[in-house]
Short mmCIF file of C-alpha atoms and ligand atoms in Angstrom, two decimals:
data_model
loop_
_atom_site.label_atom_id
_atom_site.label_comp_id
_atom_site.label_asym_id
_atom_site.label_seq_id
_atom_site.Cartn_x
_atom_site.Cartn_y
_atom_site.Cartn_z
CA UNK A 1 -10.53 -3.58 -3.47
CA UNK A 2 -7.88 -1.61 -2.97
CA UNK A 3 -7.87 0.56 -0.46
CA UNK A 4 -6.02 -0.62 3.24
CA UNK A 5 -7.44 0.39 6.52
CA UNK A 6 -4.70 1.43 9.34
CA UNK A 7 -6.60 -2.35 11.59
CA UNK A 8 -4.69 -3.69 8.09
CA UNK A 9 -1.23 -2.08 7.59
CA UNK A 10 -0.96 -2.21 11.98
CA UNK A 11 -1.89 -6.27 11.61
CA UNK A 12 0.53 -6.35 8.36
CA UNK A 13 3.37 -4.65 11.18
CA UNK A 14 2.91 -6.73 13.91
CA UNK A 15 2.48 -10.11 11.24
CA UNK A 16 6.22 -8.91 10.45
CA UNK A 17 7.69 -8.26 14.03
CA UNK A 18 6.70 -12.49 13.59
CA UNK A 19 8.62 -13.43 9.94
CA UNK A 20 11.82 -11.35 11.00
CA UNK A 21 11.74 -13.54 14.23
CA UNK A 22 11.66 -16.55 12.62
CA UNK A 23 13.55 -15.24 10.57
CA UNK A 24 16.56 -14.65 12.22
CA UNK A 25 16.10 -17.70 14.38
CA UNK A 26 16.46 -19.48 10.99
CA UNK A 27 13.35 -21.04 11.50
CA UNK A 28 10.61 -21.53 7.89
CA UNK A 29 9.19 -18.40 6.54
CA UNK A 30 8.66 -15.13 4.38
CA UNK A 31 11.79 -13.43 5.32
CA UNK A 32 15.64 -14.74 4.59
CA UNK A 33 17.10 -12.66 6.66
CA UNK A 34 20.46 -12.91 4.54
CA UNK A 35 23.40 -11.22 6.88
CA UNK A 36 25.25 -8.76 4.70
CA UNK A 37 28.56 -10.06 7.27
CA UNK A 38 28.88 -5.54 7.46
CA UNK A 39 27.73 -2.51 9.92
CA UNK A 40 27.29 0.78 8.39
CA UNK A 41 30.56 2.79 7.64
CA UNK A 42 32.75 5.50 10.05
CA UNK A 43 32.73 8.10 7.42
CA UNK A 44 36.20 8.28 7.41
CA UNK A 45 35.96 5.47 4.17
CA UNK A 46 37.98 7.65 1.75
CA UNK A 47 40.06 6.02 -1.93
CA UNK A 48 39.10 5.58 -5.62
CA UNK A 49 37.17 2.17 -5.31
CA UNK A 50 35.69 0.78 -8.33
CA UNK A 51 31.45 -0.49 -8.15
CA UNK A 52 29.07 -2.29 -9.98
CA UNK A 53 25.32 -2.56 -10.51
CA UNK A 54 24.11 -5.32 -11.38
CA UNK A 55 20.46 -5.75 -11.07
CA UNK A 56 18.42 -3.10 -11.83
CA UNK A 57 17.19 -1.75 -14.65
CA UNK A 58 19.91 -1.01 -15.72
CA UNK A 59 23.57 -2.21 -14.78
CA UNK A 60 26.18 0.57 -14.10
CA UNK A 61 29.66 1.10 -13.10
CA UNK A 62 31.81 4.00 -11.49
CA UNK A 63 34.70 4.76 -10.01
CA UNK A 64 33.74 6.49 -6.88
CA UNK A 65 36.69 8.15 -4.91
CA UNK A 66 36.08 8.60 -1.74
CA UNK A 67 36.44 11.85 0.76
CA UNK A 68 36.62 10.17 3.74
CA UNK A 69 34.71 13.34 5.85
CA UNK A 70 31.15 12.40 5.20
CA UNK A 71 30.06 14.14 1.81
CA UNK A 72 29.00 12.61 -1.64
CA UNK A 73 32.11 11.17 -3.31
CA UNK A 74 33.18 12.77 -7.33
CA UNK A 75 31.16 9.74 -9.32
CA UNK A 76 32.15 9.00 -12.39
CA UNK A 77 30.32 6.46 -14.68
CA UNK A 78 28.07 4.91 -17.03
CA UNK A 79 25.35 3.12 -18.06
CA UNK A 80 24.44 -0.46 -19.98
CA UNK A 81 21.14 -1.54 -20.82
CA UNK A 82 21.70 -5.84 -20.93
CA UNK A 83 18.79 -7.03 -23.53
CA UNK A 84 16.79 -9.89 -22.49
CA UNK A 85 18.40 -12.64 -24.12
CA UNK A 86 20.68 -11.67 -21.62
CA UNK A 87 19.22 -12.04 -18.30
CA UNK A 88 17.46 -14.78 -19.69
CA UNK A 89 20.39 -17.05 -21.66
CA UNK A 90 23.74 -18.28 -19.12
CA UNK A 91 26.15 -17.44 -16.70
CA UNK A 92 28.44 -17.39 -19.31
CA UNK A 93 26.80 -14.97 -21.47
CA UNK A 94 25.26 -12.71 -18.88
CA UNK A 95 28.60 -12.02 -17.44
CA UNK A 96 30.24 -11.76 -20.58
CA UNK A 97 28.14 -8.54 -21.72
CA UNK A 98 29.36 -7.82 -17.55
CA UNK A 99 32.90 -8.50 -18.78
CA UNK A 100 32.78 -6.34 -21.69
CA UNK A 101 31.44 -3.94 -20.30
CA UNK A 102 34.05 -3.18 -17.27
CA UNK A 103 36.68 -3.60 -19.37
CA UNK A 104 34.96 -1.28 -21.94
CA UNK A 105 35.05 1.82 -19.04
CA UNK A 106 38.35 0.69 -17.88
CA UNK A 107 40.22 1.49 -21.36
CA UNK A 108 37.80 4.58 -22.52
CA UNK A 109 38.16 6.38 -18.61
CA UNK A 110 42.12 5.34 -19.51
CA UNK A 111 42.04 3.46 -16.12
CA UNK A 112 45.11 1.07 -15.80
CA UNK A 113 46.47 -0.78 -13.07
CA UNK A 114 45.06 -2.73 -10.35
CA UNK A 115 42.11 -1.83 -9.88
CA UNK A 116 39.57 -2.87 -6.12
CA UNK A 117 35.84 -2.93 -6.53
CA UNK A 118 32.92 -3.72 -4.82
CA UNK A 119 29.87 -5.49 -6.53
CA UNK A 120 26.11 -4.29 -6.04
CA UNK A 121 24.39 -7.60 -7.45
CA UNK A 122 20.54 -6.26 -6.50
CA UNK A 123 19.41 -10.48 -6.26
CA UNK A 124 19.14 -12.57 -2.40
CA UNK A 125 22.59 -13.48 -2.26
CA UNK A 126 23.71 -16.12 0.95
CA UNK A 127 26.75 -14.98 2.24
CA UNK A 128 28.94 -16.36 4.86
CA UNK A 129 31.89 -13.78 4.05
CA UNK A 130 31.87 -9.73 2.40
CA UNK A 131 33.50 -10.62 -0.30
CA UNK A 132 31.27 -13.48 -1.52
CA UNK A 133 28.07 -15.53 -1.15
CA UNK A 134 25.54 -17.31 -3.98
CA UNK A 135 22.53 -16.28 -5.41
CA UNK A 136 19.54 -18.15 -3.76
CA UNK A 137 17.17 -17.53 -6.87
CA UNK A 138 16.43 -14.91 -9.63
CA UNK A 139 13.67 -12.38 -9.01
CA UNK A 140 12.14 -9.61 -11.01
CA UNK A 141 12.27 -12.05 -14.58
CA UNK A 142 16.15 -12.70 -14.53
CA UNK A 143 16.20 -16.13 -15.40
CA UNK A 144 19.79 -16.81 -16.82
CA UNK A 145 20.98 -20.61 -16.05
CA UNK A 146 23.60 -22.10 -14.05
CA UNK A 147 23.71 -19.25 -11.93
CA UNK A 148 21.30 -19.89 -8.49
CA UNK A 149 23.29 -21.91 -6.19
CA UNK A 150 27.07 -20.75 -7.82
CA UNK A 151 28.93 -17.64 -6.04
CA UNK A 152 28.65 -14.85 -8.40
CA UNK A 153 32.40 -13.18 -7.79
CA UNK A 154 33.99 -16.16 -9.24
CA UNK A 155 31.04 -16.00 -11.60
CA UNK A 156 32.57 -12.38 -12.63
CA UNK A 157 35.76 -12.86 -12.17
CA UNK A 158 35.97 -15.90 -14.44
CA UNK A 159 33.83 -14.05 -16.99
CA UNK A 160 36.69 -11.51 -16.36
CA UNK A 161 39.88 -14.25 -17.18
CA UNK A 162 38.03 -14.58 -19.86
CA UNK A 163 37.72 -11.75 -21.49
CA UNK A 164 41.12 -10.76 -20.44
CA UNK A 165 39.92 -7.74 -18.63
CA UNK A 166 43.13 -7.38 -16.17
CA UNK A 167 43.20 -5.88 -12.77
CA UNK A 168 40.08 -5.71 -11.57
CA UNK A 169 40.06 -7.22 -8.28
CA UNK A 170 35.98 -8.14 -6.89
CA UNK A 171 36.98 -6.98 -2.47
CA UNK A 172 32.98 -6.88 -1.50
CA UNK A 173 29.35 -8.28 -2.74
CA UNK A 174 26.35 -6.64 -1.38
CA UNK A 175 22.70 -6.10 -2.14
CA UNK A 176 21.71 -2.93 -3.65
CA UNK A 177 19.85 -2.10 -0.54
CA UNK A 178 22.74 -2.97 1.55
CA UNK A 179 24.19 -0.91 -1.03
CA UNK A 180 21.85 1.90 -0.85
CA UNK A 181 22.88 2.11 2.99
CA UNK A 182 26.46 2.47 3.32
CA UNK A 183 25.85 5.48 0.70
CA UNK A 184 23.59 6.95 2.88
CA UNK A 185 25.58 6.37 6.75
CA UNK A 186 28.16 7.28 4.68
CA UNK A 187 26.57 11.76 4.72
CA UNK A 188 24.26 11.08 7.53
CA UNK A 189 25.18 8.33 10.72
CA UNK A 190 21.31 8.70 11.33
CA UNK A 191 20.49 6.03 8.45
CA UNK A 192 20.22 3.12 9.76
CA UNK A 193 17.51 0.98 6.85
CA UNK A 194 18.25 1.50 3.03
CA UNK A 195 15.42 0.67 1.02
CA UNK A 196 15.04 0.16 -3.27
CA UNK A 197 11.87 0.87 -4.62
CA UNK A 198 12.73 0.62 -8.25
CA UNK A 199 11.89 -2.25 -11.00
CA UNK A 200 12.40 -4.95 -7.32
CA UNK A 201 11.47 -3.91 -3.94
CA UNK A 202 13.55 -4.52 -0.96
CA UNK A 203 14.94 -3.52 2.77
CA UNK A 204 17.96 -4.12 4.89
CA UNK A 205 18.12 -2.58 8.30
CA UNK A 206 21.56 -2.70 11.23
CA UNK A 207 20.64 -4.80 13.54
CA UNK A 208 22.34 -5.75 16.85
CA UNK A 209 25.30 -9.38 15.95
CA UNK A 210 24.26 -11.28 18.32
CA UNK A 211 19.84 -11.33 17.90
CA UNK A 212 20.64 -12.91 15.24
CA UNK A 213 20.35 -16.60 15.99
CA UNK A 214 21.08 -19.12 12.89
CA UNK A 215 24.69 -19.59 12.11
CA UNK A 216 26.56 -16.49 11.26
CA UNK A 217 30.22 -17.14 9.75
CA UNK A 218 32.84 -15.80 10.60
CA UNK A 219 32.19 -11.22 11.97
CA UNK A 220 33.29 -10.10 15.16
CA UNK A 221 31.23 -6.58 14.93
CA UNK A 222 28.77 -5.81 17.45
CA UNK A 223 26.17 -4.87 14.71
CA UNK A 224 24.95 -6.52 10.92
CA UNK A 225 23.55 -5.37 8.22
CA UNK A 226 20.67 -8.04 7.36
CA UNK A 227 19.39 -7.81 4.70
CA UNK A 228 15.65 -8.53 4.43
CA UNK A 229 13.98 -9.63 1.36
CA UNK A 230 11.16 -8.21 1.96
CA UNK A 231 9.87 -8.62 -0.71
CA UNK A 232 9.22 -12.49 -0.80
CA UNK A 233 6.65 -10.97 3.03
CA UNK A 234 3.83 -12.83 2.72
CA UNK A 235 1.85 -12.99 5.56
CA UNK A 236 -1.46 -10.48 6.30
CA UNK A 237 -1.13 -9.35 2.72
CA UNK A 238 -4.10 -7.66 1.50
CA UNK A 239 -4.59 -9.77 -1.63
CA UNK A 240 -6.96 -9.12 -4.12
CA UNK A 241 -8.42 -11.76 -6.65
CA UNK A 242 -5.86 -9.31 -9.85
CA UNK A 243 -2.94 -10.50 -7.25
CA UNK A 244 -3.32 -14.16 -7.27
CA UNK A 245 -4.04 -13.06 -11.84
CA UNK A 246 -0.31 -11.25 -11.84
CA UNK A 247 1.42 -14.24 -9.73
CA UNK A 248 0.15 -17.15 -12.00
CA UNK A 249 1.32 -15.20 -15.29
CA UNK A 250 4.98 -14.71 -13.40
CA UNK A 251 8.25 -16.78 -13.85
CA UNK A 252 8.06 -17.06 -10.12
CA UNK A 253 4.45 -17.46 -8.71
CA UNK A 254 4.42 -18.25 -5.53
CA UNK A 255 7.10 -16.28 -4.50
CA UNK A 256 7.52 -11.78 -4.72
CA UNK A 257 4.38 -11.28 -2.75
CA UNK A 258 4.39 -7.73 -1.42
CA UNK A 259 7.67 -6.88 -4.69
CA UNK A 260 4.83 -7.09 -6.91
CA UNK A 261 2.30 -5.77 -4.94
CA UNK A 262 4.62 -2.57 -4.08
CA UNK A 263 7.36 -2.70 -7.07
CA UNK A 264 8.21 -1.03 -10.72
CA UNK A 265 7.60 -4.61 -12.37
CA UNK A 266 3.84 -4.87 -11.72
CA UNK A 267 1.56 -2.24 -10.84
CA UNK A 268 1.72 -1.82 -14.74
CA UNK A 269 0.73 -4.94 -14.57
CA UNK A 270 -2.12 -5.34 -12.46
CA UNK A 271 -4.33 -1.31 -13.46
CA UNK A 272 -3.53 -3.18 -17.12
CA UNK A 273 -5.63 -6.78 -15.51
CA UNK A 274 -8.11 -5.04 -13.52
CA UNK A 275 -8.86 -3.05 -16.61
CA UNK A 276 -8.93 -6.14 -18.57
CA UNK A 277 -12.11 -7.70 -16.39
CA UNK A 278 -13.86 -4.77 -15.71
CA UNK A 279 -13.93 -3.89 -20.43
CA UNK A 280 -14.66 -8.12 -20.54
CA UNK A 281 -17.83 -7.33 -18.36
CA UNK A 282 -18.50 -4.72 -20.61
CA UNK A 283 -18.08 -1.64 -18.50
CA UNK A 284 -15.09 0.49 -20.47
CA UNK A 285 -14.04 0.92 -23.29
CA UNK A 286 -17.81 -0.56 -24.88
CA UNK A 287 -16.18 -3.53 -24.52
CA UNK A 288 -14.21 -3.36 -27.06
CA UNK A 289 -10.24 -3.83 -25.14
CA UNK A 290 -7.93 -1.46 -26.88
CA UNK A 291 -4.21 -2.97 -28.17
CA UNK A 292 -2.34 -0.99 -25.33
CA UNK A 293 -4.53 -3.23 -22.48
CA UNK A 294 -4.42 -7.04 -24.74
CA UNK A 295 -0.91 -7.90 -24.54
CA UNK A 296 0.60 -9.38 -20.74
CA UNK A 297 3.77 -6.81 -19.90
CA UNK A 298 2.72 -4.26 -22.75
CA UNK A 299 1.03 -1.68 -20.36
CA UNK A 300 3.81 0.15 -18.00
CA UNK A 301 5.07 1.27 -14.63
CA UNK A 302 6.18 4.58 -17.17
CA UNK A 303 2.78 5.67 -18.49
CA UNK A 304 1.16 4.75 -15.16
CA UNK A 305 3.50 8.16 -14.34
CA UNK A 306 2.31 9.66 -16.62
CA UNK A 307 -1.52 9.40 -16.09
CA UNK A 308 -1.35 10.24 -12.49
CA UNK A 309 0.91 13.18 -13.24
CA UNK A 310 -2.46 14.19 -14.94
CA UNK A 311 -4.55 16.12 -12.22
CA UNK A 312 -7.66 18.12 -14.94
CA UNK A 313 -10.68 17.57 -12.97
CA UNK A 314 -12.08 15.12 -16.00
CA UNK A 315 -8.67 13.02 -16.51
CA UNK A 316 -8.22 15.04 -19.76
CA UNK A 317 -4.50 14.22 -20.02
CA UNK A 318 -5.28 10.76 -19.12
CA UNK A 319 -8.29 10.67 -22.94
CA UNK A 320 -5.43 11.55 -24.24
CA UNK A 321 -3.26 9.52 -23.56
CA UNK A 322 -5.50 6.35 -24.97
CA UNK A 323 -6.55 8.32 -27.87
CA UNK A 324 -3.08 8.07 -28.65
CA UNK A 325 -2.51 4.81 -28.67
CA UNK A 326 -4.99 4.11 -30.28
CA UNK A 327 -8.88 2.65 -29.59
CA UNK A 328 -12.04 4.41 -28.88
CA UNK A 329 -12.43 5.86 -25.34
CA UNK A 330 -14.89 8.51 -23.75
CA UNK A 331 -13.88 10.16 -20.70
CA UNK A 332 -15.58 8.33 -18.34
CA UNK A 333 -13.25 4.62 -19.40
CA UNK A 334 -10.06 7.56 -18.88
CA UNK A 335 -10.92 9.05 -15.04
CA UNK A 336 -12.34 5.63 -14.53
CA UNK A 337 -8.30 4.50 -15.45
CA UNK A 338 -6.95 7.04 -13.20
CA UNK A 339 -8.70 5.66 -10.91
CA UNK A 340 -7.47 2.66 -11.45
CA UNK A 341 -3.93 4.05 -11.39
CA UNK A 342 -4.48 6.29 -8.64
CA UNK A 343 -5.72 2.92 -5.86
CA UNK A 344 -3.49 0.42 -7.42
CA UNK A 345 0.08 2.92 -6.95
CA UNK A 346 -1.81 4.06 -3.33
CA UNK A 347 -2.07 0.61 -2.29
CA UNK A 348 1.92 0.29 -2.97
CA UNK A 349 2.78 3.56 -1.65
CA UNK A 350 1.01 2.24 1.94
CA UNK A 351 2.19 -1.21 1.83
CA UNK A 352 5.74 -0.32 1.21
CA UNK A 353 5.50 2.09 4.14
CA UNK A 354 4.57 0.37 6.64
CA UNK A 355 7.37 -2.34 5.42
CA UNK A 356 9.20 0.10 6.28
CA UNK A 357 7.93 1.00 9.70
CA UNK A 358 7.54 -2.60 10.93
CA UNK A 359 11.39 -2.76 10.50
CA UNK A 360 11.78 -0.18 11.87
CA UNK A 361 9.57 -0.62 15.15
CA UNK A 362 11.15 -3.80 15.51
CA UNK A 363 13.81 -2.96 17.11
CA UNK A 364 12.45 1.83 18.40
CA UNK A 365 9.14 0.17 19.42
CA UNK A 366 9.05 4.02 20.30
CA UNK A 367 9.97 5.95 18.01
CA UNK A 368 11.73 7.34 20.30
CA UNK A 369 15.75 7.78 17.83
CA UNK A 370 15.74 9.09 14.31
CA UNK A 371 15.45 6.70 11.33
CA UNK A 372 16.96 7.81 8.35
CA UNK A 373 16.18 5.83 5.74
CA UNK A 374 17.94 5.73 2.66
CA UNK A 375 16.26 5.54 -1.19
CA UNK A 376 17.30 4.35 -3.90
CA UNK A 377 15.41 3.52 -7.24
CA UNK A 378 12.80 4.35 -9.80
CA UNK A 379 9.82 4.12 -7.90
CA UNK A 380 10.29 6.31 -5.67
CA UNK A 381 12.70 9.47 -7.44
CA UNK A 382 10.02 8.97 -9.92
CA UNK A 383 6.17 7.68 -9.80
CA UNK A 384 4.28 10.82 -9.07
CA UNK A 385 3.49 11.70 -5.76
CA UNK A 386 4.97 7.99 -4.11
CA UNK A 387 7.13 9.46 -1.48
CA UNK A 388 4.49 11.42 -0.11
CA UNK A 389 1.69 9.59 0.21
CA UNK A 390 4.52 7.13 2.40
CA UNK A 391 4.31 9.56 3.77
CA UNK A 392 1.51 10.46 5.01
CA UNK A 393 0.91 6.41 5.78
CA UNK A 394 3.97 7.28 8.25
CA UNK A 395 1.82 10.29 9.96
CA UNK A 396 -1.54 8.02 9.59
CA UNK A 397 0.27 4.97 12.17
CA UNK A 398 2.27 7.33 14.04
CA UNK A 399 1.15 10.69 14.36
CA UNK A 400 3.75 13.09 15.33
CA UNK A 401 6.17 10.63 15.47
CA UNK A 402 6.29 9.48 12.43
CA UNK A 403 8.20 13.06 12.49
CA UNK A 404 11.25 10.25 13.36
CA UNK A 405 11.38 8.37 9.74
CA UNK A 406 13.02 10.20 7.94
CA UNK A 407 13.17 9.16 3.75
CA UNK A 408 16.48 10.71 2.32
CA UNK A 409 16.41 10.10 -1.29
CA UNK A 410 20.30 8.97 -2.05
CA UNK A 411 21.14 8.54 -5.81
CA UNK A 412 23.35 6.32 -7.12
CA UNK A 413 22.87 4.23 -3.42
CA UNK A 414 23.75 1.10 -4.15
CA UNK A 415 26.39 2.03 -6.81
CA UNK A 416 27.83 4.66 -4.15
CA UNK A 417 28.11 2.15 -1.78
CA UNK A 418 29.54 -0.15 -2.88
CA UNK A 419 32.57 1.55 -3.30
CA UNK A 420 32.16 2.28 0.43
CA UNK A 421 31.38 -0.42 1.04
CA UNK A 422 35.39 -2.48 -0.88
CA UNK A 423 36.93 0.58 1.41
CA UNK A 424 35.18 -0.25 4.46
CA UNK A 425 36.40 -4.16 3.79
CA UNK A 426 39.88 -3.37 3.09
CA UNK A 427 40.23 -2.11 5.32
CA UNK A 428 39.82 -4.21 7.52
C1 LIG B 501 15.75 -8.69 -5.01
C2 LIG B 501 16.11 -8.02 -3.61
C3 LIG B 501 16.70 -6.14 -4.52
C4 LIG B 501 15.16 -5.89 -5.27
C5 LIG B 501 15.06 -4.10 -5.10
C6 LIG B 501 14.35 -8.09 -5.32
O1 LIG B 501 13.90 -8.77 -5.94
O2 LIG B 501 14.81 -10.04 -4.40
O3 LIG B 501 17.62 -8.66 -4.05
O4 LIG B 501 17.02 -5.50 -2.94
O5 LIG B 501 14.32 -7.12 -5.35
O6 LIG B 501 15.85 -4.63 -6.72
#
């Protein structure tokens, strides 16, 4: 069920091109194709900036001193984790927590005086300029009330004022993919795609401004970054009944179809649904479902990583893991579970690769140029074999020309990229 043939991937790529065209033309479709009001940096951007990165597993704040010579900046940063309550209450609670976190960072790092800040907000935002944008809709399980349809920069500024955090000026707003592309392109001028493979997934790329046929706000550069919101892609996907089940139980049914097949928030749940189904049929665990698989969301993608790392011929590591979690498992159960894990993650990596290939091949069908794809996110960084399977898929699709698609991990990209954008937009 989870195998995806090269023909299927090619059909997906063709469908993706059509959805891109529609999105750029402002026609109805599954790709929002959101203008980001920024083009890749020159590499000469310099100076100290704050960067706030909000919307993944953790909130991150960075102080970045850009050197202006295409090298990695000096970064000083802190992390903090929002609670489930904070992401599901309302705008005041959410942005209040962020503002207090920023205040604490400035105090502990002794940063006084005016600070310019770039703001990475890892959700779909509708922008009309670089320094403001409204949230189109939450994803990844976030649900805070009173944010959809509002300018998130204004919400942040208000919270900073209410919490008495003075001196911080938000000069730019960007999606995390845009931040990643900007960080990648700051380091390497061949970088023209930014990709997140983490809790959620999404891709942005560099487009000719003239190709954006829907109305665009004031912007005078020849190229502009487009946030495709590829996680919402929903045409020619090889969905199974387990994907439909997962969708029905999610916070945003009917949306983010591709993300639900690819990203870290969902892979564990997909495996859990398959295992529960096969167990109910009586073919696993003697028909008694272990507690590990009993609760929706209870089997996380970290578990998949552990199982994936088990390369023993008989899945002994997986058997041990099942034993630790309680419940009686036989060696056959462990081998089956590992096979399910490999199938679900394999499909995810193949789809992730095909969607990237679709984006690059829209403007370069012959893959004549080198495209460095900046990638950030826990799934790509930490999941055993994910990157290798993506590269294998590129080769399957393009043979030798696949060498033109170069995956480049940019860790902290979405954070330091916000500083690059802040610098690029401050200098006009
Ligand atoms: C959001 C994107 C974001 C991606 C990766 C998705 O759920 O819609 O805006 O880029 O997650 O964080």
